[in-house]
């Protein structure tokens, strides 16, 4: 499954690990796909009926929402599939949910994802630090 692949290829970019996911009866991603609502949806990119990319959006209580679980199969990265997913999610959120701000987190060491988000109009916002510990993620925002 693409979720396991994402954990195996980029373990530092997600909250779970590949090993933990293997021991889970049902991945959170599977539950998200099964329990989609208008305010929580999953979009996928397919080639020859094979899922090669996905992106999850969750609306907040205000006019904002968050992208998470963004991943494109390593064999298809650099082919604008990530850009297509991001644009489709933002369009869907704006048109159907009247969302005006979209947030996401990107791991500090995931430069390719960071540049993908920057290229698509996301900008860094102030880091969220807890005490003296510097966060290992960068929070980014897109204004619709």
CSV table of N, CA, C and O in Angstrom, one decimal, residues 18-114:
chain,number,residue,atom,x,y,z
A,18,UNK,N,7.4,2.8,9.7
A,18,UNK,CA,7.0,1.6,8.8
A,18,UNK,C,6.7,0.4,9.7
A,18,UNK,O,5.8,-0.3,9.6
A,19,UNK,N,7.6,0.2,10.7
A,19,UNK,CA,7.5,-1.0,11.6
A,19,UNK,C,6.2,-0.9,12.4
A,19,UNK,O,5.5,-1.9,12.5
A,20,UNK,N,5.9,0.3,12.9
A,20,UNK,CA,4.6,0.4,13.7
A,20,UNK,C,3.4,0.2,12.8
A,20,UNK,O,2.5,-0.5,13.2
A,21,UNK,N,3.5,0.7,11.6
A,21,UNK,CA,2.4,0.5,10.7
A,21,UNK,C,2.1,-0.9,10.3
A,21,UNK,O,1.0,-1.4,10.1
A,22,UNK,N,3.2,-1.7,10.1
A,22,UNK,CA,3.1,-3.1,9.8
A,22,UNK,C,2.3,-3.8,10.9
A,22,UNK,O,1.6,-4.8,10.7
A,23,UNK,N,2.5,-3.4,12.2
A,23,UNK,CA,1.9,-4.1,13.3
A,23,UNK,C,0.5,-3.5,13.6
A,23,UNK,O,-0.2,-3.9,14.6
A,24,UNK,N,0.0,-2.6,12.8
A,24,UNK,CA,-1.3,-2.0,13.0
A,24,UNK,C,-2.4,-2.8,12.1
A,24,UNK,O,-2.1,-3.0,10.9
A,25,UNK,N,-3.5,-3.1,12.7
A,25,UNK,CA,-4.5,-3.9,12.0
A,25,UNK,C,-5.0,-3.1,10.8
A,25,UNK,O,-5.2,-3.6,9.7
A,26,UNK,N,-5.3,-1.8,11.1
A,26,UNK,CA,-5.8,-0.9,10.0
A,26,UNK,C,-5.1,0.4,10.1
A,26,UNK,O,-5.1,1.0,11.2
A,27,UNK,N,-4.5,0.8,9.0
A,27,UNK,CA,-3.8,2.1,9.0
A,27,UNK,C,-4.8,3.2,9.1
A,27,UNK,O,-5.9,3.2,8.6
A,28,UNK,N,-4.4,4.3,9.7
A,28,UNK,CA,-5.2,5.5,9.8
A,28,UNK,C,-5.7,6.0,8.4
A,28,UNK,O,-6.8,6.4,8.2
A,29,UNK,N,-4.8,5.9,7.4
A,29,UNK,CA,-5.1,6.3,6.1
A,29,UNK,C,-6.3,5.5,5.5
A,29,UNK,O,-7.2,6.0,4.9
A,30,UNK,N,-6.4,4.2,5.8
A,30,UNK,CA,-7.5,3.3,5.4
A,30,UNK,C,-8.8,3.8,6.0
A,30,UNK,O,-9.8,3.9,5.4
A,31,UNK,N,-8.7,4.2,7.3
A,31,UNK,CA,-9.9,4.7,8.0
A,31,UNK,C,-10.3,6.0,7.4
A,31,UNK,O,-11.5,6.3,7.2
A,32,UNK,N,-9.3,6.9,7.1
A,32,UNK,CA,-9.6,8.2,6.5
A,32,UNK,C,-10.4,8.0,5.2
A,32,UNK,O,-11.3,8.7,4.9
A,33,UNK,N,-9.9,7.1,4.4
A,33,UNK,CA,-10.5,6.8,3.1
A,33,UNK,C,-11.9,6.3,3.3
A,33,UNK,O,-12.9,6.7,2.6
A,34,UNK,N,-12.1,5.4,4.2
A,34,UNK,CA,-13.4,4.8,4.4
A,34,UNK,C,-14.4,5.8,5.0
A,34,UNK,O,-15.6,5.7,4.8
A,35,UNK,N,-13.9,6.7,5.8
A,35,UNK,CA,-14.8,7.6,6.6
A,35,UNK,C,-14.8,9.0,6.1
A,35,UNK,O,-14.9,10.0,6.8
A,36,UNK,N,-14.6,9.2,4.8
A,36,UNK,CA,-14.6,10.6,4.2
A,36,UNK,C,-15.9,11.3,4.4
A,36,UNK,O,-17.0,10.7,4.4
A,37,UNK,N,-15.8,12.6,4.6
A,37,UNK,CA,-17.0,13.4,4.7
A,37,UNK,C,-16.7,14.6,3.8
A,37,UNK,O,-15.6,14.8,3.4
A,38,UNK,N,-17.6,15.5,3.6
A,38,UNK,CA,-17.3,16.7,2.8
A,38,UNK,C,-16.2,17.5,3.4
A,38,UNK,O,-15.5,18.2,2.7
A,39,UNK,N,-16.0,17.5,4.8
A,39,UNK,CA,-15.0,18.3,5.4
A,39,UNK,C,-13.7,17.5,5.7
A,39,UNK,O,-12.8,18.0,6.3
A,40,UNK,N,-13.7,16.3,5.3
A,40,UNK,CA,-12.5,15.4,5.4
A,40,UNK,C,-12.4,14.5,4.3
A,40,UNK,O,-13.2,13.5,4.2
A,41,UNK,N,-11.5,14.8,3.3
A,41,UNK,CA,-11.5,14.0,2.1
A,41,UNK,C,-10.1,13.6,1.7
A,41,UNK,O,-9.1,14.3,2.1
A,42,UNK,N,-10.0,12.6,0.9
A,42,UNK,CA,-8.8,12.1,0.4
A,42,UNK,C,-8.8,12.1,-1.2
A,42,UNK,O,-9.8,11.6,-1.8
A,43,UNK,N,-7.8,12.7,-1.8
A,43,UNK,CA,-7.7,12.7,-3.3
A,43,UNK,C,-6.5,11.8,-3.6
A,43,UNK,O,-5.5,11.9,-3.0
A,44,UNK,N,-6.7,11.1,-4.7
A,44,UNK,CA,-5.6,10.2,-5.2
A,44,UNK,C,-5.2,10.5,-6.6
A,44,UNK,O,-6.0,11.0,-7.4
A,45,UNK,N,-4.0,10.2,-7.0
A,45,UNK,CA,-3.5,10.2,-8.3
A,45,UNK,C,-3.3,8.8,-8.8
A,45,UNK,O,-2.7,8.0,-8.0
A,46,UNK,N,-3.8,8.5,-10.0
A,46,UNK,CA,-3.7,7.1,-10.5
A,46,UNK,C,-3.0,7.0,-11.8
A,46,UNK,O,-3.2,7.9,-12.6
A,47,UNK,N,-2.3,6.0,-12.1
A,47,UNK,CA,-1.8,5.6,-13.4
A,47,UNK,C,-2.1,4.2,-13.6
A,47,UNK,O,-1.8,3.3,-12.8
A,48,UNK,N,-2.8,3.9,-14.7
A,48,UNK,CA,-3.2,2.5,-15.1
A,48,UNK,C,-3.9,1.9,-13.9
A,48,UNK,O,-3.7,0.7,-13.5
A,49,UNK,N,-4.8,2.6,-13.2
A,49,UNK,CA,-5.6,2.1,-12.1
A,49,UNK,C,-4.8,1.8,-10.9
A,49,UNK,O,-5.3,1.1,-10.0
A,50,UNK,N,-3.6,2.2,-10.8
A,50,UNK,CA,-2.7,2.0,-9.6
A,50,UNK,C,-2.5,3.4,-8.9
A,50,UNK,O,-2.2,4.4,-9.6
A,51,UNK,N,-2.8,3.4,-7.6
A,51,UNK,CA,-2.6,4.6,-6.8
A,51,UNK,C,-1.2,4.9,-6.7
A,51,UNK,O,-0.4,4.1,-6.2
A,52,UNK,N,-0.8,6.1,-7.2
A,52,UNK,CA,0.6,6.5,-7.1
A,52,UNK,C,0.8,7.8,-6.3
A,52,UNK,O,1.9,8.2,-6.0
A,53,UNK,N,-0.3,8.4,-5.8
A,53,UNK,CA,-0.1,9.6,-5.0
A,53,UNK,C,-1.4,9.8,-4.2
A,53,UNK,O,-2.5,9.4,-4.7
A,54,UNK,N,-1.3,10.5,-3.1
A,54,UNK,CA,-2.5,10.8,-2.3
A,54,UNK,C,-2.3,12.1,-1.5
A,54,UNK,O,-1.2,12.5,-1.2
A,55,UNK,N,-3.4,12.7,-1.1
A,55,UNK,CA,-3.4,13.9,-0.3
A,55,UNK,C,-4.7,13.9,0.5
A,55,UNK,O,-5.7,13.8,-0.1
A,56,UNK,N,-4.6,14.2,1.8
A,56,UNK,CA,-5.7,14.2,2.7
A,56,UNK,C,-5.9,15.7,3.1
A,56,UNK,O,-5.0,16.4,3.4
A,57,UNK,N,-7.2,16.1,3.2
A,57,UNK,CA,-7.5,17.4,3.6
A,57,UNK,C,-8.6,17.3,4.7
A,57,UNK,O,-9.5,16.5,4.7
A,58,UNK,N,-8.4,18.1,5.8
A,58,UNK,CA,-9.3,18.2,6.9
A,58,UNK,C,-9.7,19.6,7.2
A,58,UNK,O,-8.8,20.5,7.4
A,59,UNK,N,-10.9,20.0,7.2
A,59,UNK,CA,-11.4,21.4,7.4
A,59,UNK,C,-11.4,21.6,8.9
A,59,UNK,O,-11.8,20.7,9.7
A,60,UNK,N,-10.9,22.8,9.3
A,60,UNK,CA,-11.0,23.2,10.7
A,60,UNK,C,-12.4,23.8,11.0
A,60,UNK,O,-13.2,24.0,10.0
A,61,UNK,N,-12.7,24.3,12.2
A,61,UNK,CA,-14.0,24.8,12.5
A,61,UNK,C,-14.2,26.2,11.9
A,61,UNK,O,-15.3,26.6,11.7
A,62,UNK,N,-13.1,26.9,11.6
A,62,UNK,CA,-13.2,28.2,10.9
A,62,UNK,C,-13.1,28.0,9.4
A,62,UNK,O,-13.5,27.0,8.9
A,63,UNK,N,-12.6,29.0,8.7
A,63,UNK,CA,-12.5,28.9,7.2
A,63,UNK,C,-11.1,28.5,6.8
A,63,UNK,O,-10.5,29.0,5.8
A,64,UNK,N,-10.5,27.6,7.6
A,64,UNK,CA,-9.2,27.0,7.3
A,64,UNK,C,-9.3,25.5,7.3
A,64,UNK,O,-10.3,24.9,7.7
A,65,UNK,N,-8.2,24.9,6.9
A,65,UNK,CA,-8.1,23.5,6.9
A,65,UNK,C,-6.6,23.1,6.7
A,65,UNK,O,-5.7,23.9,6.6
A,66,UNK,N,-6.4,21.8,6.8
A,66,UNK,CA,-5.0,21.3,6.8
A,66,UNK,C,-4.8,20.2,5.8
A,66,UNK,O,-5.7,19.3,5.7
A,67,UNK,N,-3.7,20.2,5.1
A,67,UNK,CA,-3.3,19.1,4.3
A,67,UNK,C,-2.4,18.2,5.1
A,67,UNK,O,-1.5,18.7,5.8
A,68,UNK,N,-2.6,16.9,5.0
A,68,UNK,CA,-1.7,16.0,5.6
A,68,UNK,C,-1.7,14.7,4.8
A,68,UNK,O,-2.5,14.5,4.0
A,69,UNK,N,-0.7,13.8,5.1
A,69,UNK,CA,-0.5,12.5,4.5
A,69,UNK,C,-0.3,12.7,3.0
A,69,UNK,O,-0.6,11.9,2.1
A,70,UNK,N,0.4,13.8,2.6
A,70,UNK,CA,0.7,14.0,1.2
A,70,UNK,C,1.9,13.1,0.8
A,70,UNK,O,2.9,13.1,1.5
A,71,UNK,N,1.7,12.4,-0.3
A,71,UNK,CA,2.8,11.5,-0.8
A,71,UNK,C,2.6,11.1,-2.2
A,71,UNK,O,1.5,10.9,-2.6
A,72,UNK,N,3.7,11.1,-3.0
A,72,UNK,CA,3.7,10.6,-4.3
A,72,UNK,C,4.8,9.5,-4.4
A,72,UNK,O,5.9,9.7,-3.9
A,73,UNK,N,4.4,8.4,-5.0
A,73,UNK,CA,5.4,7.3,-5.2
A,73,UNK,C,6.7,7.8,-5.8
A,73,UNK,O,6.7,8.7,-6.7
A,74,UNK,N,7.8,7.3,-5.3
A,74,UNK,CA,9.1,7.9,-5.6
A,74,UNK,C,9.4,7.8,-7.1
A,74,UNK,O,10.1,8.6,-7.7
A,75,UNK,N,8.8,6.8,-7.8
A,75,UNK,CA,9.0,6.6,-9.3
A,75,UNK,C,8.3,7.7,-10.1
A,75,UNK,O,8.5,7.9,-11.3
A,76,UNK,N,7.4,8.4,-9.4
A,76,UNK,CA,6.6,9.4,-10.1
A,76,UNK,C,6.8,10.9,-9.6
A,76,UNK,O,6.2,11.8,-10.0
A,77,UNK,N,7.8,11.0,-8.7
A,77,UNK,CA,8.1,12.3,-8.1
A,77,UNK,C,8.8,13.1,-9.2
A,77,UNK,O,9.5,12.6,-10.1
A,78,UNK,N,8.6,14.4,-9.2
A,78,UNK,CA,9.2,15.3,-10.2
A,78,UNK,C,8.5,15.4,-11.5
A,78,UNK,O,9.0,15.9,-12.5
A,79,UNK,N,7.3,14.9,-11.5
A,79,UNK,CA,6.5,14.9,-12.7
A,79,UNK,C,5.2,15.7,-12.6
A,79,UNK,O,4.2,15.5,-13.3
A,80,UNK,N,5.2,16.6,-11.6
A,80,UNK,CA,4.1,17.5,-11.3
A,80,UNK,C,2.8,16.8,-10.8
A,80,UNK,O,1.7,17.4,-10.8
A,81,UNK,N,2.9,15.6,-10.3
A,81,UNK,CA,1.8,14.9,-9.7
A,81,UNK,C,1.4,15.5,-8.4
A,81,UNK,O,0.3,15.8,-8.1
A,82,UNK,N,2.5,15.8,-7.6
A,82,UNK,CA,2.3,16.5,-6.3
A,82,UNK,C,1.6,17.8,-6.5
A,82,UNK,O,0.6,18.2,-5.7
A,83,UNK,N,2.0,18.6,-7.5
A,83,UNK,CA,1.4,19.9,-7.7
A,83,UNK,C,-0.1,19.7,-8.1
A,83,UNK,O,-0.9,20.5,-7.6
A,84,UNK,N,-0.3,18.7,-8.9
A,84,UNK,CA,-1.7,18.5,-9.3
A,84,UNK,C,-2.6,18.1,-8.1
A,84,UNK,O,-3.7,18.6,-8.0
A,85,UNK,N,-2.1,17.3,-7.2
A,85,UNK,CA,-2.8,16.9,-6.0
A,85,UNK,C,-3.1,18.1,-5.1
A,85,UNK,O,-4.2,18.4,-4.7
A,86,UNK,N,-2.0,18.9,-4.9
A,86,UNK,CA,-2.2,20.1,-4.1
A,86,UNK,C,-3.2,21.1,-4.7
A,86,UNK,O,-4.1,21.6,-4.0
A,87,UNK,N,-3.1,21.3,-6.0
A,87,UNK,CA,-4.1,22.3,-6.6
A,87,UNK,C,-5.5,21.7,-6.5
A,87,UNK,O,-6.4,22.5,-6.3
A,88,UNK,N,-5.6,20.4,-6.7
A,88,UNK,CA,-7.0,19.8,-6.7
A,88,UNK,C,-7.6,19.9,-5.3
A,88,UNK,O,-8.8,20.2,-5.1
A,89,UNK,N,-6.8,19.7,-4.3
A,89,UNK,CA,-7.2,19.7,-2.9
A,89,UNK,C,-7.6,21.2,-2.5
A,89,UNK,O,-8.7,21.4,-2.0
A,90,UNK,N,-6.8,22.1,-2.9
A,90,UNK,CA,-7.1,23.5,-2.6
A,90,UNK,C,-8.4,24.0,-3.3
A,90,UNK,O,-9.3,24.6,-2.8
A,91,UNK,N,-8.5,23.6,-4.6
A,91,UNK,CA,-9.7,23.9,-5.4
A,91,UNK,C,-11.0,23.3,-4.7
A,91,UNK,O,-12.0,24.0,-4.5
A,92,UNK,N,-10.9,22.0,-4.4
A,92,UNK,CA,-12.0,21.4,-3.7
A,92,UNK,C,-12.4,22.1,-2.4
A,92,UNK,O,-13.6,22.3,-2.1
A,93,UNK,N,-11.4,22.4,-1.6
A,93,UNK,CA,-11.6,23.0,-0.3
A,93,UNK,C,-12.2,24.4,-0.5
A,93,UNK,O,-13.1,24.8,0.3
A,94,UNK,N,-11.8,25.1,-1.4
A,94,UNK,CA,-12.3,26.5,-1.7
A,94,UNK,C,-13.7,26.5,-2.2
A,94,UNK,O,-14.6,27.1,-1.7
A,95,UNK,N,-13.9,25.6,-3.2
A,95,UNK,CA,-15.2,25.6,-3.9
A,95,UNK,C,-16.3,25.0,-3.0
A,95,UNK,O,-17.5,25.5,-3.0
A,96,UNK,N,-16.0,23.9,-2.3
A,96,UNK,CA,-17.1,23.2,-1.6
A,96,UNK,C,-17.2,23.6,-0.1
A,96,UNK,O,-18.2,23.4,0.5
A,97,UNK,N,-16.1,24.1,0.5
A,97,UNK,CA,-16.0,24.4,1.9
A,97,UNK,C,-15.8,25.8,2.3
A,97,UNK,O,-15.7,26.2,3.4
A,98,UNK,N,-15.6,26.7,1.2
A,98,UNK,CA,-15.3,28.1,1.4
A,98,UNK,C,-14.1,28.3,2.3
A,98,UNK,O,-14.0,29.2,3.1
A,99,UNK,N,-13.1,27.5,2.1
A,99,UNK,CA,-11.8,27.6,2.9
A,99,UNK,C,-11.0,28.7,2.3
A,99,UNK,O,-10.9,28.9,1.1
A,100,UNK,N,-10.4,29.5,3.2
A,100,UNK,CA,-9.6,30.7,2.7
A,100,UNK,C,-8.1,30.5,3.1
A,100,UNK,O,-7.3,31.2,2.6
A,101,UNK,N,-7.8,29.6,4.0
A,101,UNK,CA,-6.4,29.3,4.4
A,101,UNK,C,-6.2,27.8,4.5
A,101,UNK,O,-7.0,27.1,5.1
A,102,UNK,N,-5.1,27.3,4.0
A,102,UNK,CA,-4.7,25.9,4.0
A,102,UNK,C,-3.3,25.8,4.7
A,102,UNK,O,-2.4,26.5,4.3
A,103,UNK,N,-3.2,25.0,5.7
A,103,UNK,CA,-2.0,24.8,6.4
A,103,UNK,C,-1.4,23.4,6.2
A,103,UNK,O,-2.2,22.4,5.8
A,104,UNK,N,-0.2,23.2,6.4
A,104,UNK,CA,0.5,21.9,6.4
A,104,UNK,C,1.8,22.0,7.1
A,104,UNK,O,2.3,23.1,7.5
A,105,UNK,N,2.3,20.8,7.5
A,105,UNK,CA,3.6,20.7,8.2
A,105,UNK,C,4.5,19.9,7.3
A,105,UNK,O,4.1,19.0,6.6
A,106,UNK,N,5.8,20.3,7.2
A,106,UNK,CA,6.8,19.6,6.5
A,106,UNK,C,8.0,19.4,7.3
A,106,UNK,O,8.4,20.4,8.1
A,107,UNK,N,8.6,18.2,7.3
A,107,UNK,CA,9.8,17.9,8.1
A,107,UNK,C,10.9,18.8,7.6
A,107,UNK,O,11.1,19.0,6.4
A,108,UNK,N,11.7,19.3,8.6
A,108,UNK,CA,12.9,20.2,8.2
A,108,UNK,C,13.8,19.5,7.2
A,108,UNK,O,14.3,20.2,6.4
A,109,UNK,N,14.0,18.2,7.2
A,109,UNK,CA,14.9,17.6,6.3
A,109,UNK,C,14.3,17.2,5.0
A,109,UNK,O,15.0,16.6,4.2
A,110,UNK,N,13.0,17.4,4.8
A,110,UNK,CA,12.4,17.1,3.6
A,110,UNK,C,12.3,18.2,2.6
A,110,UNK,O,11.3,18.9,2.4
A,111,UNK,N,13.5,18.5,2.0
A,111,UNK,CA,13.7,19.7,1.2
A,111,UNK,C,12.8,19.6,-0.1
A,111,UNK,O,12.3,20.6,-0.6
A,112,UNK,N,12.7,18.4,-0.7
A,112,UNK,CA,11.9,18.3,-1.9
A,112,UNK,C,10.4,18.7,-1.7
A,112,UNK,O,9.8,19.4,-2.5
A,113,UNK,N,9.9,18.2,-0.5
A,113,UNK,CA,8.5,18.6,-0.2
A,113,UNK,C,8.4,20.1,0.1
A,113,UNK,O,7.4,20.7,-0.4
A,114,UNK,N,9.3,20.6,0.8
A,114,UNK,CA,9.3,22.0,1.1
A,114,UNK,C,9.3,22.9,-0.1
A,114,UNK,O,8.5,23.8,-0.3
